Coordinates of C-alpha atoms and ligand atoms in Angstrom, one line a residue:
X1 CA 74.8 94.3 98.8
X2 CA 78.1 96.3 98.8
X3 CA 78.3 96.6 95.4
X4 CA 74.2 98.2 94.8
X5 CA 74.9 100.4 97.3
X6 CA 78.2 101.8 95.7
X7 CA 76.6 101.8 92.6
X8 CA 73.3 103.8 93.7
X9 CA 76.4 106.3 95.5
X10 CA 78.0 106.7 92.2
X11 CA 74.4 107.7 90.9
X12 CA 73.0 110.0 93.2
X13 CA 71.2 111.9 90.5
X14 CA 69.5 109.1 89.0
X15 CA 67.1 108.1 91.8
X16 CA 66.4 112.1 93.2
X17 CA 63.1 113.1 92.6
X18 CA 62.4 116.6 91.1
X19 CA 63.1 119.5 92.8
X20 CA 60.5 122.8 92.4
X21 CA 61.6 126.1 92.1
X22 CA 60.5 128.7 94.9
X23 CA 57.1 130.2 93.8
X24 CA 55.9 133.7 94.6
X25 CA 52.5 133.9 95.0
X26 CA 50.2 135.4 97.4
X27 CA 49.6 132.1 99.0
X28 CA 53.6 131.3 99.1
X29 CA 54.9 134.6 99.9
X30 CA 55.9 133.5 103.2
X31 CA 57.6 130.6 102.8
X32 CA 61.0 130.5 104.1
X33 CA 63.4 130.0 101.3
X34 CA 61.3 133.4 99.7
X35 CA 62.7 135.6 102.0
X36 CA 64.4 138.8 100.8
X37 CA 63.0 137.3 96.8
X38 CA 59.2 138.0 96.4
X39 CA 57.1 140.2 98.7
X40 CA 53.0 141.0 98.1
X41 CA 51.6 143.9 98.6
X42 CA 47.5 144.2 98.2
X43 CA 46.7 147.0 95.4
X44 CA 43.4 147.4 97.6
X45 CA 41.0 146.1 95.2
X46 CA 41.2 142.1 95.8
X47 CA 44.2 142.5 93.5
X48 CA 48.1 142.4 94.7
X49 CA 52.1 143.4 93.6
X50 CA 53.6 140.5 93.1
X51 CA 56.7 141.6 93.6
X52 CA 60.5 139.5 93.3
X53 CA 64.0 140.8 93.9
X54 CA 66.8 139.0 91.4
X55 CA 70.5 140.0 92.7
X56 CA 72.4 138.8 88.7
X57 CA 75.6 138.4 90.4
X58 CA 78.6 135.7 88.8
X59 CA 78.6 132.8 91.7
X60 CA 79.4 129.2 92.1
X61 CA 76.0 127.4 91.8
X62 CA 75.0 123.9 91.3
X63 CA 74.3 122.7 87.9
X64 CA 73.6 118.9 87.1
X65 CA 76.1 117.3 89.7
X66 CA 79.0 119.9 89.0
X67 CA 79.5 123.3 90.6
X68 CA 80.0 125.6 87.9
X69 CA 80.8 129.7 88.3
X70 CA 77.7 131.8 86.0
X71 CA 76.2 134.9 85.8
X72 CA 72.7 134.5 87.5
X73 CA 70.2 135.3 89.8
X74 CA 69.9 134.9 93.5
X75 CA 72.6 132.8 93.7
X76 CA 70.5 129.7 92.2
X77 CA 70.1 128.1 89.0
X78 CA 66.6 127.1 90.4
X79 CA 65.1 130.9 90.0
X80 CA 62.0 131.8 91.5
X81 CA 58.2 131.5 89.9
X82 CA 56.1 134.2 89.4
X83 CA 52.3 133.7 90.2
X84 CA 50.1 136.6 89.9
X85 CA 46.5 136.8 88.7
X86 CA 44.9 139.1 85.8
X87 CA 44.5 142.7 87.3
X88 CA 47.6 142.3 89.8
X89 CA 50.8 144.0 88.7
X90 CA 54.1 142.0 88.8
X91 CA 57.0 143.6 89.7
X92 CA 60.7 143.0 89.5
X93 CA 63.8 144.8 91.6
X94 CA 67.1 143.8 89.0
X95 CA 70.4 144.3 91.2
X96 CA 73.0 144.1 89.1
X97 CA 75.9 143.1 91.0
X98 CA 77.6 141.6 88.0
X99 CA 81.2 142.3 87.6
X100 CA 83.0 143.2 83.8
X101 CA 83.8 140.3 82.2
X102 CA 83.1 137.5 84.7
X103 CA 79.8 135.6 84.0
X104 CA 81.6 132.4 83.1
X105 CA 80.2 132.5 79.6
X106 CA 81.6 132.7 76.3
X107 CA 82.0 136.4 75.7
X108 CA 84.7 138.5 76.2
X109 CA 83.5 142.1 75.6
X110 CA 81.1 141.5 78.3
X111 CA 81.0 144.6 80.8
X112 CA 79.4 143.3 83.1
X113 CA 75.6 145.1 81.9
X114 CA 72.2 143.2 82.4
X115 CA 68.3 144.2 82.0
X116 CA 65.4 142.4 82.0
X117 CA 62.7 141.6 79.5
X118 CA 60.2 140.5 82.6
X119 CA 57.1 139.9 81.0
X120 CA 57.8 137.4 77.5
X121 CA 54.7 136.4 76.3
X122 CA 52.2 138.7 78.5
X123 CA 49.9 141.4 76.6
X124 CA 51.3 144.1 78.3
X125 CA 52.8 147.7 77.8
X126 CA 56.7 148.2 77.0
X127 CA 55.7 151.5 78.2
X128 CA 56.8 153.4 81.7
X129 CA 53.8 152.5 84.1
X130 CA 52.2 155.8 84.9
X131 CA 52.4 158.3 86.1
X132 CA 56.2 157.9 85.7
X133 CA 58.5 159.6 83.5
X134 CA 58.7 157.6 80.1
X135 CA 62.5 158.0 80.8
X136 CA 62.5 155.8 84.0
X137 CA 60.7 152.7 81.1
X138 CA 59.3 150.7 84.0
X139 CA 57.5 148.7 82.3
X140 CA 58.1 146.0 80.1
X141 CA 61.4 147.6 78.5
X142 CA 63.4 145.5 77.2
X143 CA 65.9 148.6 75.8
X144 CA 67.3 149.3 79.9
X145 CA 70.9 149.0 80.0
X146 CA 72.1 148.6 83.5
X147 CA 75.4 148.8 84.3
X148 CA 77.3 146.7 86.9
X149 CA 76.5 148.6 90.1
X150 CA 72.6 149.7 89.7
X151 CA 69.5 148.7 90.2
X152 CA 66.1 149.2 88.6
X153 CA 62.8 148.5 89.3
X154 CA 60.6 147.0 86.8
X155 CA 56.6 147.2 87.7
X156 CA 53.9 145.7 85.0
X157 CA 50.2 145.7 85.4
X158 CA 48.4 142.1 83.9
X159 CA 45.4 143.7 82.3
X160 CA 42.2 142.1 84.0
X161 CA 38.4 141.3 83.1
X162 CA 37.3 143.1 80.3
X163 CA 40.3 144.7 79.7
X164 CA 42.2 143.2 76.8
X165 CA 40.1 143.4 72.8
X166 CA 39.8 139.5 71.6
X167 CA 40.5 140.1 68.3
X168 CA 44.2 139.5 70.0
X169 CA 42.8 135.7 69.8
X170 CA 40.8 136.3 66.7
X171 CA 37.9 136.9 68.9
X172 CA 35.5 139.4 69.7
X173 CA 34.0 141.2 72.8
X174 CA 36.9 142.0 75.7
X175 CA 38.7 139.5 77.8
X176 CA 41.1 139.3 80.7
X177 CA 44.8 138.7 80.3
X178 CA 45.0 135.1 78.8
X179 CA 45.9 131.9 81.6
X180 CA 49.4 130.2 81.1
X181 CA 53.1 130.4 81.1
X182 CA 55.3 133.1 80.5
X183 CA 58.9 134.1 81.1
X184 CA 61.5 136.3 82.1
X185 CA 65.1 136.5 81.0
X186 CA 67.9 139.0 80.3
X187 CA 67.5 140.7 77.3
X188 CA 70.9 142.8 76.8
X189 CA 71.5 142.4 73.1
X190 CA 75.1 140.8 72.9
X191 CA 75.4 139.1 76.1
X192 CA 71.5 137.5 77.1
X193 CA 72.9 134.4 74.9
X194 CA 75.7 134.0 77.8
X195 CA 73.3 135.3 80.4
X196 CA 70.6 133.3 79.9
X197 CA 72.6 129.9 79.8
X198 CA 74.2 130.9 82.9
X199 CA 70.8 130.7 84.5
X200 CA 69.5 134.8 84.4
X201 CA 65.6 133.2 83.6
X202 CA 62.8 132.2 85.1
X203 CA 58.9 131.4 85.1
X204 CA 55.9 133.8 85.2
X205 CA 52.5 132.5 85.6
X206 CA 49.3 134.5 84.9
X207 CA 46.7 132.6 87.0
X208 CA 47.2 129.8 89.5
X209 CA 49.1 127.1 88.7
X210 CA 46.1 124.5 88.1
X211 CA 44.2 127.6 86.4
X212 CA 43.9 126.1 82.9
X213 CA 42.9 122.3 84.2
X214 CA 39.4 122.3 83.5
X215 CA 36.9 119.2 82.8
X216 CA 35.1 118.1 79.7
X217 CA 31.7 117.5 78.1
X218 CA 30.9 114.1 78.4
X219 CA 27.6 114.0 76.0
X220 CA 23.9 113.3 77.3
X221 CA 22.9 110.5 75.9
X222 CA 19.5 111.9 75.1
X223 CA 20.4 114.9 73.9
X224 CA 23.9 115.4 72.7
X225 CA 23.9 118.8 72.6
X226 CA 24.2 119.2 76.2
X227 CA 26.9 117.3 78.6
X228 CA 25.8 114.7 81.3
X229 CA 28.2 115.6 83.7
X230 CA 28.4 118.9 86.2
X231 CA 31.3 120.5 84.9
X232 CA 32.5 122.8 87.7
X233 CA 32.7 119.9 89.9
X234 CA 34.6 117.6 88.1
X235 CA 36.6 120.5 87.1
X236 CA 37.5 121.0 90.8
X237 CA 37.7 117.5 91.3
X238 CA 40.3 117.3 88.7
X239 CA 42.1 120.3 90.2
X240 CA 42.2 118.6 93.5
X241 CA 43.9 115.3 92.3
X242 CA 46.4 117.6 90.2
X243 CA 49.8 117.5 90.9
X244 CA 52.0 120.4 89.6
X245 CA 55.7 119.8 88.6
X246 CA 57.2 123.2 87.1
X247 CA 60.3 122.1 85.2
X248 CA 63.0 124.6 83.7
X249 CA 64.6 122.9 80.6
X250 CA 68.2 124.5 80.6
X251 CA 71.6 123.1 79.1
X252 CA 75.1 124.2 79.7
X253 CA 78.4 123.0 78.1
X254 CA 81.3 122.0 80.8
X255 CA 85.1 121.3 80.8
X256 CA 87.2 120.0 83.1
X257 CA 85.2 118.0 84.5
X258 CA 87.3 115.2 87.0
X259 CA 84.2 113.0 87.3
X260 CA 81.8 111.9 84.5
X261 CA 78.2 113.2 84.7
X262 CA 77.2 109.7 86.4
X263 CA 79.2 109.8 88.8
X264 CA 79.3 113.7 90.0
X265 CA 78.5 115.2 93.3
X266 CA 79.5 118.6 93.6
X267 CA 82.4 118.3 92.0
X268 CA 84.0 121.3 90.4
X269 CA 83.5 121.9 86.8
X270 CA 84.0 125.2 84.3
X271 CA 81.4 126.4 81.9
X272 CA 82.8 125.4 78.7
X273 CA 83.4 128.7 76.5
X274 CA 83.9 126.8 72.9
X275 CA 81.3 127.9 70.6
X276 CA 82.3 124.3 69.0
X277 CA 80.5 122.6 72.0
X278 CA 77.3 123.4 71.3
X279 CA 77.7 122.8 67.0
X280 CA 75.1 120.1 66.0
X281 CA 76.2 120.6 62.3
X282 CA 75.2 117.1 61.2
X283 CA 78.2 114.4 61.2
X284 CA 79.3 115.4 65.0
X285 CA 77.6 112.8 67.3
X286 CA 77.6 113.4 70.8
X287 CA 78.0 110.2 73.1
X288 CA 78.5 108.8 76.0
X289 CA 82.3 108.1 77.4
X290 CA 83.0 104.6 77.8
X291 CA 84.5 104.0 81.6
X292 CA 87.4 102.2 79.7
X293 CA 88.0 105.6 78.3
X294 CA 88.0 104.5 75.0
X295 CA 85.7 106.9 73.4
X296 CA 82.1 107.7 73.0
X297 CA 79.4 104.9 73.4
X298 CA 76.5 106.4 71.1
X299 CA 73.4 104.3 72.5
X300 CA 71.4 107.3 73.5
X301 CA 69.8 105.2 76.3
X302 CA 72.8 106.2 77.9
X303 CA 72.7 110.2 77.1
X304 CA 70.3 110.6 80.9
X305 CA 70.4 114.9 80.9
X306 CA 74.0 114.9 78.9
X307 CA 76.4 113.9 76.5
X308 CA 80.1 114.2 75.7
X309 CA 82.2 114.8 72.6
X310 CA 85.7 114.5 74.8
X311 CA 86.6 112.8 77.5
X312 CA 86.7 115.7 80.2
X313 CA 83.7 117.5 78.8
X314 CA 79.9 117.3 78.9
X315 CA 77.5 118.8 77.4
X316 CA 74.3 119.1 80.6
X317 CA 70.8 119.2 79.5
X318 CA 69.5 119.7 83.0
X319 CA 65.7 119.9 84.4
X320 CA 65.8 122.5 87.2
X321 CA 69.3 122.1 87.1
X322 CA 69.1 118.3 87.9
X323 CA 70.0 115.8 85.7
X324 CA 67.9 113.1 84.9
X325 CA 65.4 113.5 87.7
X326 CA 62.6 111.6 88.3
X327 CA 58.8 112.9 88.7
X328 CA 56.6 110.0 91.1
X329 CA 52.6 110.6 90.2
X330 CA 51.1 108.7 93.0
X331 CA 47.7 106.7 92.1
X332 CA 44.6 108.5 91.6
X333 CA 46.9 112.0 90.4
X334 CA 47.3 113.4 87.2
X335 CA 50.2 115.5 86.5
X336 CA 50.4 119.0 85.3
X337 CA 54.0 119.6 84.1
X338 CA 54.5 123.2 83.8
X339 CA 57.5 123.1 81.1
X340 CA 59.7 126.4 80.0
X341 CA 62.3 125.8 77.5
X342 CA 65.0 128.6 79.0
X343 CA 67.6 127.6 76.9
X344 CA 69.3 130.1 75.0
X345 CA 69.3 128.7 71.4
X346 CA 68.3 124.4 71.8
X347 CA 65.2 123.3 70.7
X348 CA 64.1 120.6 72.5
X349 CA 60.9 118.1 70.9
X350 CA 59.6 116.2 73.6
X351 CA 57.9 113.2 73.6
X352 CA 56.8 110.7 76.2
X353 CA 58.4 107.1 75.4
X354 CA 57.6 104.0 78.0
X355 CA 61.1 102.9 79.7
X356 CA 59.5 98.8 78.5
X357 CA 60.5 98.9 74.9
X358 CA 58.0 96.5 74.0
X359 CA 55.2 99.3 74.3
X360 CA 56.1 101.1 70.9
X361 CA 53.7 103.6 71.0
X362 CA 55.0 107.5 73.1
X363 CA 52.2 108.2 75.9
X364 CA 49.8 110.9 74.9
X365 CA 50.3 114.4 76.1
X366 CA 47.3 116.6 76.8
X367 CA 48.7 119.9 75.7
X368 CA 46.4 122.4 77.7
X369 CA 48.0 126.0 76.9
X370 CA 50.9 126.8 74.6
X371 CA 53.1 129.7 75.0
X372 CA 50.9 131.5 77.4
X373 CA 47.3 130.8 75.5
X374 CA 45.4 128.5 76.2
X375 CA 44.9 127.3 72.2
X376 CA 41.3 128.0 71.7
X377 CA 39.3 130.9 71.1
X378 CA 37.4 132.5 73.7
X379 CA 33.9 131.9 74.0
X380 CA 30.7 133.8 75.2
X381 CA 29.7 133.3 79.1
X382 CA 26.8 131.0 78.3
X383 CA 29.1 128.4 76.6
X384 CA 31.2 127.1 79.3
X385 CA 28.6 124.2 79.6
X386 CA 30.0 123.1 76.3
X387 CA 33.8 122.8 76.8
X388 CA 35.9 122.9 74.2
X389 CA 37.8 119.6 73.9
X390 CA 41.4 119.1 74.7
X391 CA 43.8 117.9 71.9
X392 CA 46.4 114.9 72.5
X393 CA 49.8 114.9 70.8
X394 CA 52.6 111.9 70.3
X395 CA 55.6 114.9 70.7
X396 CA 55.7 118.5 71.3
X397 CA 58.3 120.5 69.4
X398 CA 59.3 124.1 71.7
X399 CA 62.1 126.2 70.5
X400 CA 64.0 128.2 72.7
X401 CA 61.8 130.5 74.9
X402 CA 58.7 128.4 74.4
X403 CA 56.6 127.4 77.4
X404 CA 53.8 124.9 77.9
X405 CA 51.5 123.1 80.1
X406 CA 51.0 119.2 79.4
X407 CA 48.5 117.3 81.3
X408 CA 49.3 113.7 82.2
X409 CA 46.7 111.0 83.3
X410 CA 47.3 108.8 86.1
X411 CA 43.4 108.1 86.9
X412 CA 42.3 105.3 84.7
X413 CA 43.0 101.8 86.0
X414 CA 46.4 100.5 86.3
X415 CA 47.7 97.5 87.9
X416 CA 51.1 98.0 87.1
X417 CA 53.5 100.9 87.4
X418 CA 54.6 102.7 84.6
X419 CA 57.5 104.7 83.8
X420 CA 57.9 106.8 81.3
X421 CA 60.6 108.9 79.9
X422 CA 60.6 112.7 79.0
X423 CA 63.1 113.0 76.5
X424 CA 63.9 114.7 72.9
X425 CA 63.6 113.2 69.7
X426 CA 66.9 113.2 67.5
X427 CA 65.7 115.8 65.1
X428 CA 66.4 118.5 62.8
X429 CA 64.9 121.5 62.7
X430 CA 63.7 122.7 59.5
X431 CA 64.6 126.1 59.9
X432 CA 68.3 125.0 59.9
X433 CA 70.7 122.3 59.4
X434 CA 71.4 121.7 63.2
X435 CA 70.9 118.1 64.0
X436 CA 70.3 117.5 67.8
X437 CA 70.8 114.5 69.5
X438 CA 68.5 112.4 71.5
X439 CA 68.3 113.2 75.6
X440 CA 67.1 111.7 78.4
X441 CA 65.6 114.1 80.6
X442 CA 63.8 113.2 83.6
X443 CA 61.7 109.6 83.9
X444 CA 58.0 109.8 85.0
X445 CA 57.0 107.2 87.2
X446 CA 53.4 106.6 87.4
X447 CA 52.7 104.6 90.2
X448 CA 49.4 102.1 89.9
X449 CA 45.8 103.3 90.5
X450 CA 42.5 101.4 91.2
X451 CA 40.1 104.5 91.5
X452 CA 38.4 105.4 88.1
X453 CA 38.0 108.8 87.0
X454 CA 36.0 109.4 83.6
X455 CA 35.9 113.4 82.8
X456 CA 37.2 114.1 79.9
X457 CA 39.9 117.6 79.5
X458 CA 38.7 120.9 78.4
X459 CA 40.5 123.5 77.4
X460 CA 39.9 126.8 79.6
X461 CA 38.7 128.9 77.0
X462 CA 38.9 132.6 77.8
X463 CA 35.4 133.9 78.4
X464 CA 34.8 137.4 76.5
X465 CA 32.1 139.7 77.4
X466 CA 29.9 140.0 75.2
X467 CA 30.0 143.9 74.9
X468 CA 32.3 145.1 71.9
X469 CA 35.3 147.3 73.0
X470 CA 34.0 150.7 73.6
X471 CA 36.0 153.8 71.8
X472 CA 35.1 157.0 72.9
X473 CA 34.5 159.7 70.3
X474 CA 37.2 161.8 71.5
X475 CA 39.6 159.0 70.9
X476 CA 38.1 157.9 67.6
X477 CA 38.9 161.4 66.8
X478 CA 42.4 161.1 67.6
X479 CA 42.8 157.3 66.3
X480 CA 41.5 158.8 62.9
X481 CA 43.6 162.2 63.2
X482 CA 46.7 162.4 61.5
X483 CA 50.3 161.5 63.5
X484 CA 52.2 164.5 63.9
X485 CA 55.8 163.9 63.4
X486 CA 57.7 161.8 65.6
X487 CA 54.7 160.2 67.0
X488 CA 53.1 156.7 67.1
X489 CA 49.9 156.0 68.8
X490 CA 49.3 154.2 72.3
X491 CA 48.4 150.5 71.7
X492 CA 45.8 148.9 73.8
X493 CA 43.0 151.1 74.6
X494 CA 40.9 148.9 76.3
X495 CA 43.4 148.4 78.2
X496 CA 44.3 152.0 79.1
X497 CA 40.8 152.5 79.9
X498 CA 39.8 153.8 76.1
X499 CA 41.7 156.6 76.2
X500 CA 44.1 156.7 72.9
X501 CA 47.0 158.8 73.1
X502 CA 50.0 159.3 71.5
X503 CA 53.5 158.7 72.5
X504 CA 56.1 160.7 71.0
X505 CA 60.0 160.9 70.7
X506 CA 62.0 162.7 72.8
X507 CA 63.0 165.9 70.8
X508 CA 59.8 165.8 69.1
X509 CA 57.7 169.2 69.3
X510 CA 54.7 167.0 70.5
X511 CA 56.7 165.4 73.5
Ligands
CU1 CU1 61.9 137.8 75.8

């Protein structure tokens, strides 16, 4: 008995279940470990500011077993979600308590500068949000340059119903801000690579986190042009047995490392500056080190969230900052991972492969939005009764930045338990020559199930309105006028309210 339990203390990381990020959301706001970080404030009309503080500061934080020093937020890998619904206005307060040269990262001519490009992936404006000088670039602006020492507030309406033109989705008629996953991350050109390895990232969510689960048509029998089933109850059926896991893909070379990734608690480790240790040129394997310390075992089997080129290094592909975590879906619940790839430069191409070997076949994934859209076009308000259908995939390739929302099954009838392993395929991408190795990133335990459920998954299809965006003359005037110099014309004018105008350069005589 001795020896199990020493071995399951030598693996502490093995057998912890996933951790979830803080989320800030109306319903949330209050929760303990949000203080000081997110604060809502009602706009007045049923809508709120969603509003989260990130101090970028270079701390000690954990990171896959090892405590390593980085430049990021809050003092936590784990960085806070963002929940806000179409028409409220997300807003971010950046402290930059950074200090020059002394994120941990790779780059010396690092001065310690941050921003924030808040919104990646939402339809929104780069612009100031009114009435505020364009100088002050509150909105989406990706071109701030903080210095160590400053703040700066960041505030960026989500456009709501009727407010976006759905020819953005190859649509017509006007639509809300689209349901699904986007991001935040430091954007300062020259040191956001460093920055955003270090941990300066995080999840934003336009609608509620189970907003895109939605239930299928299952055909009449009599008349298969209409669905046997009532589809807003089994859609909130579904939604009730949903369980949401949010998980932050993230990797981070490390040196110095006293213990190997197995057997790490807390111990002390240094962000690994070598360019080298993140080169997948072909012909470089990464392994596993043998606890004779004879070299590199390459069974990827044993590559659980890492692997190692030297002895006293690792290279940590972490899920919220855990390694090789494990996600339980009880009986009866479906699972909604909630995935961001926050890496700065790893594509990861996931695929779901049962821990039995003898079931050769990768469980399906139920890919229900993609990048912050849900993958269909919208449809008119009298076709929700005919859902589009949900599309299954054997793997999932997302390159750095990419974000999506996989649905997982755990209703049908299952005697057994099931686990299952999220991990990424040894692949090259064809964009490049990097080959990258094969990972095991978290397992997925599905626990067995007796209850039946039979609706099929939709995809949430925005609804447009039927009525055509609306120009006034006075801006078709304008859209049609000529540009004087120095000038390019507002985008969005559904958004603004259909009034086009024209934003123009400092210095320019139109200003
Ligand atoms: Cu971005």
């Amino acid at each position: 008995m001795n020896g199990i339990a020493l071995g399951f203390l030598l693996q502490p990381a093995i057998a912890a279940e996933l951790v979830q990020p803080p989320i800030c959301s109306e319903a949330t706001a209050a929760q303990p470990d949000l203080a000081g970080i997110c604060a809502i404030a009602p706009l007045g009309n049923g809508q709120n500011e969603v509003k989260i503080t990130l101090r970028a500061a270079s701390t000690e934080i954990a990171v896959g077993g090892y405590k390593v020093t980085t430049g990021n937020y809050n003092h936590n890998y784990l960085t806070p979600i963002v929940e806000a619904m179409p028409g409220d206005t997300v807003s971010a307060h950046l402290i930059n308590a950074l200090v020059s040269g002394a994120n941990g990262g790779m780059h010396d001519h690092n001065d310690g500068s941050t921003n924030l490009h808040y919104f990646h992936g939402g339809i929104v404006s780069p612009n100031n949000a009114r009435p505020a000088h364009a100088e002050l670039g509150t909105g989406d602006n990706v071109y701030v340059h903080l210095k160590p020492g400053l703040s700066f507030d960041y505030k960026v309406p989500i456009p709501g119903n009727d407010m976006i033109d759905a020819r953005v989705l190859e649509s017509t008629g006007l639509i809300p801000h689209p349901l699904g996953l986007n991001w935040y991350h430091s954007h300062l050109h020259g040191i956001s690579s460093d920055q955003v390895m270090g941990g300066m990232s995080g999840l934003l969510s336009v609608g509620e986190a189970t907003g895109n689960v939605k239930a299928g048509c299952q055909p009449d029998p009599n008349d298969k042009t209409k669905c046997s089933n009532d589809i807003e109850k089994d859609t909130s059926d579904l939604k009730r047995v949903t369980m949401v896991r949010y998980a932050l893909l993230r990797d981070m070379p490390v040196m110095n490392i006293a213990k190997l990734p197995g057997q790490a608690n807390g111990d002390a480790a240094t962000w690994d500056p070598d360019p080298g240790a993140r080169d997948f040129t072909p012909g470089k394997p990464c392994g596993v080190w043998r606890p004779d310390g004879s070299g590199p075992d390459l069974d990827p089997k044993l590559r659980t969230g890492f692997c190692q080129r030297e002895q006293k290094k690792a290279l940590l592909f972490t899920v919220n900052g855990q390694r090789y975590p494990t996600i339980t879906v009880e009986g009866g619940k479906n699972l909604l991972l909630r995935l961001g790839n926050l890496s700065a430069n790893i594509p990861y191409w996931l695929e779901l492969r049962n821990e039995n070997e003898a079931v050769t076949k990768p469980l399906r994934m139920t890919i229900l939005s993609l990048d912050g859209v849900v993958p269909a076009i919208p449809i008119a308000p009298g076709q929700p009764q005919k859902p589009v259908q949900a599309v299954d995939y054997d793997d999932v390739l997302m390159m750095p930045a990419a974000r999506a929302e996989i649905y997982v099954r755990n209703d049908s009838k299952q005697e057994n338990q099931r686990v299952y392993i999220l991990k990424t395929k040894q692949h090259r991408v064809e964009a490049g020559t990097d080959e990258w190795p094969e990972i095991q990133l978290a397992r997925i335990v599905l626990e067995p199930n007796a209850t039946i459920s039979n609706a099929p998954i939709a995809l949430n299809a925005a609804i447009a309105s039927p009525a055509p965006p609306q120009i006034p003359s006075t801006a078709l005037a304008i859209e049609t006028a000529e540009l004087p110099p120095g000038c390019i014309r507002d985008l969005a004018p559904a958004f603004r309210g259909g009034t086009i105008q024209f934003r123009c350069l400092r210095g320019s005589p139109y200003s």
